Amino acid sequence: MVTRRSLLGAALATTGAGLFTGAALTPLLAAGGARAAGAAPAAPAVEPFRVPLPLPPVLAPLSTSGGTDTYAITLRRTRKEILPGLQTEVLTYNGHFPGPTIRARSGRPVVVRHRNALDMPASVHLHGASVPPESDGAPMDTFAPGTTRTYTYPNRQPHASLWYHDHAHHMESEHVYRGLSGSYLLTDGTEQALPLPSGAYDIPIALRDARFDEAGQLVYVMDDALGRTTLLANGKPYPYLEVAARKYRFRLLNSSNLRFFRLRLADGGEITQIGSDGGLLPRPHTTDALWLSPAERADVVIDFSRYPVGTKLVLENTVGPGTPEQTGHVLRFDVVRTASDPSRVPSVLRTLPPLPAATGARTVELRMDEDGGAAPKGYIDGKVYDPDRVDTVVRHGSSEIWTITNPNTVMPHNFHLHLVQFRVLERNGQAPDPSESGLKDTVRLLPGETVKVQATFDTYRGTYVYHCHLLDHSAMGMMAQLRIN
Ligand code: C2O
Ligand code: CU
Ligand code: CU
């Protein structure tokens, strides 16, 4: 009998050191250390790099009149070929897995009419967006099967790679796992003035994991970090992407419920990170590896001109759980042709407004039962989510420093605040890495870590949630409410 405790330990036990430096952060999330004990993978083994990376379709508006783009989406159950030769039942926006991409522009509102053709309530949240509370897709603000709900997104914020996903109380984790997520790419003049790779060379890639049974059906078990060992990119397992020998921009999103990625190119080659959750970084950051915790985004440029045509370059993941064959590779770039390349990554990408003087400070503690009990709960500041309780009240116009800690010893978490793009001031007492120098709405907290962020509440008033974005954890109660008065 495998206890929960040993599962967690196995999931996070380390086999190697030096993946990252910083605080005393053992155990790490190690690759290869965690064969799913007691949960033999039932899914048919998938041969990697056999299917092309699909691109989710860009949704066409129903209307663009009156300065507003209006879209219609139907939430419905359907079947998709995810694993070769098998049909998997999924929950979708408009029949796509993942959902269609919405392209929006700052200053131009978007209205999305969602019709719920599922057999359960839904709520649609636009992650990372500054929206009034009635359009935020709050956990209790659901719409019933057979009904329609209209969300209005003012887009009064700078460019950012956002995403939309289900947020129905206690069901969000299963709904998102079964397919309810999609990209929402908000652009503006600042971004468009830059000579970055664009058009066919600007590709959104949503990465996630999944567990399949022998019939190819998705298996959802709460907190099943060890079972979900098939990786999907834009809904397909370990795809390949044919690229030209030039620069590409990839908008990476981790849409997993629990999995952290630590991504690198197999040859250790350079990745230029140009953006994070809330749009472009002030300056590009060159690295050979990047973290992506659930819901985080990384906007990167890879220059394939340094590779001869014929090169096959694997994008690897160096943290578990999962064996290297299961989760050590994500997708493969196949360099198939040369191409001219007028694009460039400028040394200055944007100017962020200076941080205002802080008007207050608070602490937030993220914790989950790690003691092996049958029905573990998640807590923020010792409390399980209660939709009837407001946990934090802030004054409109204030700018606060929040010190967030994860005192758990094996369980990684992260922290997501609705409505606000915040700044990371410190990670474990040190200045953050340049990858966290931009605007963020989600920040990782490995076991034992402490992160200090500054958030300014100067847009909408009302009640919003903040939570761990390991969605199985928020469904276990790791969520709280903030009211901006
Ligand atoms: Cu991605 Cu509460 O959200
Ligand atoms: Cu959100
Ligand atoms: Cu968590």
Coordinates of C-alpha atoms and ligand atoms in Angstrom, one line a residue:
M1 CA 0.0 0.0 0.0
V2 CA 1.4 3.3 -1.0
T3 CA 0.8 6.0 1.5
R4 CA 0.1 9.5 0.4
R5 CA 3.1 10.7 2.3
S6 CA 5.4 8.3 0.3
L7 CA 3.7 9.4 -2.9
L8 CA 4.5 13.0 -2.2
G9 CA 8.0 12.1 -1.1
A10 CA 8.5 10.1 -4.3
A11 CA 7.1 12.9 -6.4
L12 CA 9.5 15.4 -5.2
A13 CA 12.5 13.4 -4.1
T14 CA 15.7 14.5 -5.7
T15 CA 18.2 12.5 -7.7
G16 CA 20.5 15.3 -8.6
A17 CA 21.6 18.6 -7.3
G18 CA 22.3 21.9 -9.0
L19 CA 19.1 22.3 -10.9
F20 CA 18.7 25.6 -9.2
T21 CA 20.4 27.6 -6.5
G22 CA 18.9 29.7 -3.8
A23 CA 17.5 28.7 -0.4
A24 CA 17.5 25.4 1.2
L25 CA 15.1 24.0 -1.3
T26 CA 15.4 20.2 -0.9
P27 CA 13.7 18.0 -1.8
L28 CA 13.7 19.2 -5.4
L29 CA 11.3 18.2 -8.1
A30 CA 13.5 15.6 -9.7
A31 CA 13.2 13.9 -13.0
G32 CA 13.5 10.2 -13.0
G33 CA 13.1 9.8 -9.3
A34 CA 9.4 9.0 -9.3
R35 CA 8.1 6.0 -11.1
A36 CA 4.4 6.0 -10.2
A37 CA 4.5 3.3 -7.5
G38 CA 1.2 1.5 -7.1
A39 CA -0.2 3.3 -10.1
A40 CA 1.4 1.5 -13.1
P41 CA 0.8 3.7 -16.1
A42 CA -2.2 2.1 -17.9
A43 CA -2.1 4.3 -20.9
P44 CA -0.7 2.9 -24.1
A45 CA 2.9 4.1 -24.4
V46 CA 3.2 7.0 -26.8
E47 CA 6.0 7.2 -29.3
P48 CA 7.4 10.8 -29.1
F49 CA 7.7 13.2 -32.0
R50 CA 5.2 11.4 -34.3
V51 CA 2.5 14.1 -34.6
P52 CA 2.9 17.8 -35.6
L53 CA 2.3 20.5 -33.0
P54 CA -1.3 21.8 -33.7
L55 CA -2.1 25.4 -33.4
P56 CA -5.4 26.2 -31.7
P57 CA -7.6 28.2 -34.2
V58 CA -7.9 31.9 -33.7
L59 CA -11.5 32.7 -32.8
A60 CA -13.3 35.0 -35.3
P61 CA -15.5 37.6 -33.7
L62 CA -19.3 37.6 -34.4
S63 CA -19.2 41.3 -34.6
T64 CA -16.6 44.1 -34.4
S65 CA -19.1 47.0 -34.4
G66 CA -19.2 49.8 -31.9
G67 CA -15.5 49.5 -31.0
T68 CA -16.1 46.1 -29.3
D69 CA -15.2 42.6 -30.5
T70 CA -18.0 40.2 -29.6
Y71 CA -17.4 36.5 -29.5
A72 CA -19.6 33.4 -28.9
I73 CA -18.3 30.3 -27.3
T74 CA -20.2 27.1 -26.5
L75 CA -18.9 24.9 -23.7
R76 CA -19.5 21.3 -24.8
R77 CA -18.3 17.8 -24.3
T78 CA -16.8 16.1 -27.4
R79 CA -14.3 13.5 -28.4
K80 CA -10.8 14.2 -29.8
E81 CA -8.0 12.0 -31.0
I82 CA -5.2 12.8 -28.5
L83 CA -3.4 9.5 -28.3
P84 CA -3.0 7.9 -31.8
G85 CA -6.0 5.9 -32.9
L86 CA -8.0 6.6 -29.7
Q87 CA -10.9 8.9 -29.1
T88 CA -10.8 10.8 -25.8
E89 CA -13.8 12.5 -24.2
V90 CA -12.9 16.1 -23.4
L91 CA -14.7 19.3 -22.2
T92 CA -14.2 22.1 -24.7
Y93 CA -14.7 25.6 -25.7
N94 CA -16.2 25.4 -29.2
G95 CA -15.1 21.8 -29.6
H96 CA -11.3 22.6 -29.5
F97 CA -8.8 21.0 -27.1
P98 CA -7.3 23.3 -25.9
G99 CA -9.8 26.1 -26.6
P100 CA -9.6 28.6 -29.5
T101 CA -7.2 31.6 -29.1
I102 CA -8.7 35.0 -28.7
R103 CA -6.7 38.0 -30.0
A104 CA -7.4 41.3 -28.4
R105 CA -6.0 44.8 -28.3
S106 CA -5.5 47.1 -25.4
G107 CA -8.2 49.8 -25.3
R108 CA -10.7 47.7 -27.3
P109 CA -13.2 45.8 -25.2
V110 CA -14.0 42.2 -25.8
V111 CA -17.4 40.6 -25.0
V112 CA -17.6 36.8 -24.9
R113 CA -21.0 35.1 -24.8
H114 CA -20.6 31.7 -23.3
R115 CA -23.3 29.1 -23.7
N116 CA -23.1 26.2 -21.3
A117 CA -23.9 23.0 -23.1
L118 CA -22.3 20.9 -20.4
D119 CA -24.2 19.1 -17.7
M120 CA -22.6 21.1 -14.9
P121 CA -22.2 24.7 -13.8
A122 CA -19.3 26.6 -15.2
S123 CA -17.5 29.9 -14.6
V124 CA -15.0 31.4 -17.1
H125 CA -12.1 33.3 -15.7
L126 CA -9.7 35.4 -17.7
H127 CA -6.4 34.8 -15.9
G128 CA -4.2 37.8 -15.5
A129 CA -6.8 40.3 -16.7
S130 CA -7.9 43.4 -15.0
V131 CA -11.7 43.1 -15.1
P132 CA -14.7 44.2 -13.0
P133 CA -15.8 41.6 -10.4
E134 CA -18.9 40.6 -12.4
S135 CA -16.8 39.5 -15.3
D136 CA -14.0 37.9 -13.4
G137 CA -15.5 34.4 -13.4
A138 CA -15.4 34.0 -9.6
P139 CA -15.8 30.5 -8.2
M140 CA -19.4 31.0 -6.9
D141 CA -20.5 33.1 -9.8
T142 CA -21.3 30.2 -12.1
F143 CA -23.8 29.8 -14.9
A144 CA -26.0 26.7 -15.1
P145 CA -26.2 24.1 -17.9
G146 CA -28.4 25.4 -20.7
T147 CA -27.8 29.0 -19.9
T148 CA -25.7 31.7 -21.4
R149 CA -23.3 34.1 -19.6
T150 CA -21.8 37.2 -21.0
Y151 CA -18.4 38.4 -19.9
T152 CA -17.0 41.9 -20.7
Y153 CA -13.3 42.5 -20.8
P154 CA -12.4 46.2 -20.9
N155 CA -8.7 45.4 -21.9
R156 CA -7.6 48.6 -20.1
Q157 CA -4.2 47.1 -19.5
P158 CA -1.0 46.7 -21.5
H159 CA -0.3 43.8 -23.7
A160 CA 0.0 40.3 -22.0
S161 CA -0.3 36.7 -22.9
L162 CA -3.4 35.8 -20.9
W163 CA -5.5 32.7 -20.8
Y164 CA -9.1 31.8 -19.9
H165 CA -10.2 28.7 -18.0
D166 CA -12.9 27.3 -15.9
H167 CA -13.2 28.4 -12.2
A168 CA -16.5 26.8 -11.0
H169 CA -16.1 26.2 -7.3
H170 CA -14.5 22.9 -6.5
M171 CA -14.9 21.7 -10.1
E172 CA -12.3 24.0 -11.7
S173 CA -9.5 21.5 -11.3
E174 CA -11.3 18.7 -13.1
H175 CA -12.9 21.0 -15.7
V176 CA -9.5 22.5 -16.6
Y177 CA -7.9 19.1 -16.6
R178 CA -10.5 17.8 -19.0
G179 CA -9.9 20.7 -21.4
L180 CA -11.5 24.0 -20.4
S181 CA -8.7 26.4 -21.1
G182 CA -7.6 28.6 -24.0
S183 CA -5.2 31.5 -24.8
Y184 CA -6.1 35.2 -24.9
L185 CA -3.4 37.2 -26.4
L186 CA -3.7 40.9 -25.7
T187 CA -1.5 43.2 -27.7
D188 CA -0.8 46.9 -27.8
G189 CA 1.2 49.6 -29.6
T190 CA 4.3 49.1 -27.4
E191 CA 4.5 45.4 -28.3
Q192 CA 3.6 45.9 -32.0
A193 CA 6.3 48.5 -32.5
L194 CA 9.0 46.0 -31.7
P195 CA 10.6 44.0 -34.5
L196 CA 10.0 40.7 -32.7
P197 CA 9.2 37.5 -34.7
S198 CA 5.6 37.7 -35.6
G199 CA 2.8 36.1 -37.7
A200 CA 3.7 32.5 -38.5
Y201 CA 6.8 32.9 -36.3
D202 CA 4.8 33.7 -33.1
I203 CA 3.4 30.5 -31.8
P204 CA 1.4 29.9 -28.6
I205 CA 2.3 26.6 -26.9
A206 CA 0.2 25.3 -24.0
L207 CA 2.0 22.6 -22.0
R208 CA 0.3 20.2 -19.6
D209 CA 0.3 16.7 -18.3
A210 CA -2.5 14.1 -18.3
R211 CA -3.2 10.6 -17.3
F212 CA -5.0 8.2 -19.7
D213 CA -6.5 4.8 -19.1
E214 CA -6.0 1.9 -21.5
A215 CA -9.0 3.1 -23.6
G216 CA -7.4 6.5 -23.9
Q217 CA -9.8 8.2 -21.5
L218 CA -8.6 11.0 -19.2
V219 CA -8.4 9.8 -15.6
Y220 CA -9.0 12.5 -13.0
V221 CA -8.0 11.7 -9.5
M222 CA -7.6 14.6 -7.1
D223 CA -3.9 15.4 -6.4
D224 CA -2.7 12.8 -8.8
A225 CA 0.7 14.3 -9.4
L226 CA 2.3 10.9 -10.0
G227 CA -0.3 9.5 -12.4
R228 CA -0.2 12.3 -14.9
T229 CA 2.8 11.4 -16.8
T230 CA 1.9 12.0 -20.5
L231 CA 2.8 15.4 -21.6
L232 CA 0.7 17.3 -24.1
A233 CA 1.6 20.4 -26.1
N234 CA -1.4 22.2 -27.6
G235 CA -3.4 19.0 -26.9
K236 CA -1.1 16.5 -28.5
P237 CA 1.5 14.2 -26.9
Y238 CA 5.2 15.0 -27.5
P239 CA 4.6 16.6 -30.9
Y240 CA 7.2 17.9 -33.4
L241 CA 7.3 21.4 -35.0
E242 CA 8.9 22.0 -38.3
V243 CA 10.8 25.3 -38.1
A244 CA 12.9 27.4 -40.4
A245 CA 16.5 28.3 -39.5
R246 CA 15.5 31.7 -38.1
K247 CA 14.1 33.3 -34.9
Y248 CA 10.7 32.2 -33.5
R249 CA 8.7 33.6 -30.6
F250 CA 7.0 31.0 -28.5
R251 CA 4.4 31.9 -25.9
L252 CA 4.7 29.1 -23.4
L253 CA 1.9 28.5 -20.9
N254 CA 1.8 25.8 -18.3
S255 CA -1.8 24.8 -18.2
S256 CA -1.2 21.8 -16.0
N257 CA -3.0 21.4 -12.7
L258 CA 0.0 20.3 -10.6
R259 CA 3.1 19.9 -12.8
F260 CA 6.1 22.3 -12.7
F261 CA 8.2 22.4 -15.8
R262 CA 11.9 23.3 -15.9
L263 CA 12.5 23.6 -19.6
R264 CA 15.8 23.5 -21.6
L265 CA 17.0 22.7 -25.1
A266 CA 18.7 19.4 -25.3
D267 CA 21.9 21.0 -26.5
G268 CA 21.9 23.5 -23.7
G269 CA 21.4 26.2 -26.3
E270 CA 20.4 29.7 -25.6
I271 CA 16.8 30.7 -24.9
T272 CA 16.0 34.4 -24.8
Q273 CA 13.1 35.1 -22.4
I274 CA 11.4 38.3 -23.5
G275 CA 8.2 38.1 -21.5
S276 CA 6.3 36.6 -18.5
D277 CA 2.8 36.6 -17.2
G278 CA 2.0 40.3 -17.7
G279 CA 3.8 41.0 -21.0
L280 CA 7.3 41.8 -22.0
L281 CA 10.2 42.0 -19.6
P282 CA 12.0 45.4 -19.4
R283 CA 15.0 43.7 -21.1
P284 CA 15.5 40.3 -22.7
H285 CA 17.0 37.7 -20.5
T286 CA 19.2 35.0 -22.0
T287 CA 19.2 31.7 -20.2
D288 CA 19.5 28.0 -20.8
A289 CA 16.6 26.9 -18.6
L290 CA 13.3 28.3 -17.3
W291 CA 10.8 27.4 -14.7
L292 CA 7.1 27.3 -15.4
S293 CA 4.8 26.6 -12.6
P294 CA 1.1 26.0 -13.3
A295 CA -0.6 29.0 -14.9
E296 CA 2.7 30.9 -15.5
R297 CA 3.7 32.1 -18.9
A298 CA 7.1 32.6 -20.5
D299 CA 7.5 34.4 -23.8
V300 CA 10.7 33.2 -25.4
V301 CA 12.6 33.7 -28.6
I302 CA 14.7 30.8 -29.9
D303 CA 17.1 31.4 -32.8
F304 CA 17.3 28.3 -35.0
S305 CA 19.7 30.0 -37.4
R306 CA 22.5 28.6 -35.4
Y307 CA 21.5 25.0 -36.4
P308 CA 22.0 23.4 -39.8
V309 CA 18.9 22.3 -41.7
G310 CA 18.2 18.7 -40.6
T311 CA 18.8 19.4 -36.9
K312 CA 16.2 17.9 -34.6
L313 CA 16.2 19.7 -31.3
V314 CA 14.3 18.4 -28.3
L315 CA 12.7 20.7 -25.7
E316 CA 13.4 18.9 -22.5
N317 CA 11.9 19.0 -19.0
T318 CA 14.3 18.4 -16.2
V319 CA 11.9 18.0 -13.2
G320 CA 9.5 15.3 -12.3
P321 CA 7.5 13.5 -11.4
G322 CA 7.8 10.9 -14.2
T323 CA 10.5 8.9 -15.7
P324 CA 12.8 10.6 -18.3
E325 CA 10.9 8.6 -21.1
Q326 CA 7.6 10.0 -19.8
T327 CA 8.3 13.5 -18.8
G328 CA 11.9 14.3 -19.7
H329 CA 11.0 15.5 -23.2
V330 CA 8.2 17.8 -24.2
L331 CA 8.4 18.4 -28.0
R332 CA 10.9 18.5 -30.8
F333 CA 11.9 21.3 -33.1
D334 CA 12.8 20.0 -36.6
V335 CA 14.9 22.6 -38.6
V336 CA 13.7 21.9 -42.1
R337 CA 14.6 24.9 -44.2
T338 CA 16.4 28.2 -44.3
A339 CA 14.5 31.5 -44.3
S340 CA 15.3 35.2 -44.2
D341 CA 14.7 36.8 -40.9
P342 CA 14.0 40.5 -40.5
S343 CA 13.1 40.1 -36.8
R344 CA 15.2 41.2 -33.9
V345 CA 15.1 41.2 -30.1
P346 CA 15.8 44.8 -29.0
S347 CA 17.9 45.3 -25.9
V348 CA 15.1 47.3 -24.3
L349 CA 11.6 45.9 -24.6
R350 CA 9.5 48.1 -22.5
T351 CA 9.6 50.6 -19.6
L352 CA 7.6 49.6 -16.5
P353 CA 6.2 52.3 -14.4
P354 CA 8.2 52.9 -11.2
L355 CA 6.8 51.1 -8.1
P356 CA 4.8 53.4 -5.9
A357 CA 5.7 53.8 -2.3
A358 CA 4.2 50.9 -0.4
T359 CA 1.2 51.8 1.8
G360 CA 1.1 48.5 3.8
A361 CA 2.5 45.0 4.2
R362 CA 1.1 41.6 5.0
T363 CA 2.0 38.0 5.0
V364 CA 0.4 35.0 3.3
E365 CA 1.1 31.4 4.2
L366 CA 0.3 28.6 1.8
R367 CA 0.1 25.2 3.3
M368 CA -1.4 21.8 2.6
D369 CA -1.8 18.7 4.8
E370 CA 1.3 16.6 4.2
D371 CA 0.6 14.1 7.0
G372 CA -0.8 11.2 5.0
G373 CA -4.4 11.7 5.8
A374 CA -7.1 10.4 3.4
A375 CA -8.6 13.8 2.5
P376 CA -5.9 16.4 2.7
K377 CA -7.0 20.0 2.8
G378 CA -5.3 23.2 1.6
Y379 CA -5.0 26.3 3.6
I380 CA -4.2 30.0 3.2
D381 CA -3.2 31.5 6.5
G382 CA -4.5 28.4 8.2
K383 CA -8.0 28.6 6.7
V384 CA -9.8 26.6 4.1
Y385 CA -11.6 28.6 1.4
D386 CA -15.0 29.9 2.5
P387 CA -16.9 31.8 -0.1
D388 CA -18.8 33.6 2.6
R389 CA -15.7 34.9 4.3
V390 CA -13.6 37.9 3.2
D391 CA -10.0 37.2 4.3
T392 CA -8.3 40.4 3.4
V393 CA -9.6 43.9 2.9
V394 CA -7.5 46.5 1.1
R395 CA -8.1 50.1 0.4
H396 CA -8.6 51.2 -3.2
G397 CA -5.5 52.9 -4.4
S398 CA -3.2 51.2 -2.0
S399 CA 0.0 49.5 -2.9
E400 CA 1.0 46.6 -0.6
I401 CA 3.9 44.3 -0.1
W402 CA 2.9 40.8 0.4
T403 CA 5.3 38.3 1.8
I404 CA 4.2 34.8 0.8
T405 CA 5.7 31.7 2.2
N406 CA 5.4 28.0 1.6
P407 CA 6.4 26.2 4.8
N408 CA 5.6 22.8 3.4
T409 CA 8.6 20.5 3.2
V410 CA 7.8 18.4 0.1
M411 CA 4.9 20.2 -1.6
P412 CA 5.5 23.0 -4.1
H413 CA 2.8 25.6 -4.4
N414 CA 2.4 28.9 -6.2
F415 CA 0.5 32.1 -5.6
H416 CA -2.0 33.7 -8.0
L417 CA -3.8 36.9 -7.3
H418 CA -6.8 37.9 -9.5
L419 CA -7.2 41.4 -11.0
V420 CA -3.6 42.5 -10.4
Q421 CA -0.3 42.2 -12.2
F422 CA 2.2 42.5 -9.4
R423 CA 6.0 42.8 -9.2
V424 CA 8.4 40.4 -7.5
L425 CA 10.6 42.2 -5.1
E426 CA 12.5 39.3 -3.5
R427 CA 12.8 35.5 -3.7
N428 CA 14.2 34.0 -0.5
G429 CA 15.6 37.4 0.6
Q430 CA 17.4 38.0 -2.7
A431 CA 16.6 40.1 -5.7
P432 CA 14.7 37.9 -8.1
D433 CA 16.1 36.4 -11.3
P434 CA 15.6 38.5 -14.4
S435 CA 12.9 36.0 -15.5
E436 CA 10.8 37.6 -12.7
S437 CA 11.7 41.2 -13.5
G438 CA 8.4 41.9 -15.4
L439 CA 4.7 41.9 -14.4
K440 CA 3.5 38.7 -12.8
D441 CA 0.2 37.3 -11.7
T442 CA 1.5 33.9 -10.6
V443 CA 4.7 33.2 -8.8
R444 CA 6.2 29.8 -7.8
L445 CA 6.9 28.7 -4.3
L446 CA 9.0 25.6 -4.0
P447 CA 9.1 23.9 -0.6
G448 CA 10.5 26.3 2.0
E449 CA 10.5 29.3 -0.3
T450 CA 9.4 32.9 0.5
V451 CA 8.6 35.5 -2.1
K452 CA 7.9 39.2 -1.6
V453 CA 5.7 40.9 -4.1
Q454 CA 4.2 44.3 -4.4
A455 CA 0.6 44.7 -5.7
T456 CA -1.2 47.9 -6.5
F457 CA -5.0 48.0 -6.2
D458 CA -5.9 51.0 -8.2
T459 CA -8.3 49.6 -10.8
Y460 CA -11.6 47.9 -9.8
R461 CA -13.2 47.6 -6.5
G462 CA -15.0 44.4 -5.3
T463 CA -14.2 40.9 -4.2
Y464 CA -11.7 38.7 -5.9
V465 CA -9.9 35.5 -5.0
Y466 CA -6.3 34.6 -4.6
H467 CA -5.1 31.0 -4.5
C468 CA -2.5 28.4 -5.2
H469 CA -2.8 27.7 -8.9
L470 CA -2.0 24.0 -8.5
L471 CA -5.7 23.7 -9.2
D472 CA -6.1 20.5 -7.3
H473 CA -4.9 22.5 -4.3
S474 CA -7.3 25.4 -4.8
A475 CA -10.1 22.8 -5.1
M476 CA -8.9 21.4 -1.7
G477 CA -9.4 24.8 -0.2
M478 CA -6.2 26.7 -0.9
M479 CA -8.0 29.8 -1.8
A480 CA -9.0 33.0 -0.1
Q481 CA -10.9 36.2 -0.8
L482 CA -9.7 39.8 -1.1
R483 CA -12.0 42.8 -1.0
I484 CA -10.9 46.1 -2.4
N485 CA -12.9 48.9 -0.8
Ligands
C2O1 CU1 -6.0 31.1 -13.4 CU2 -8.1 32.0 -10.1 O1 -7.1 31.6 -11.8
CU2 CU -6.7 34.3 -12.3
CU3 CU -0.5 24.4 -3.8

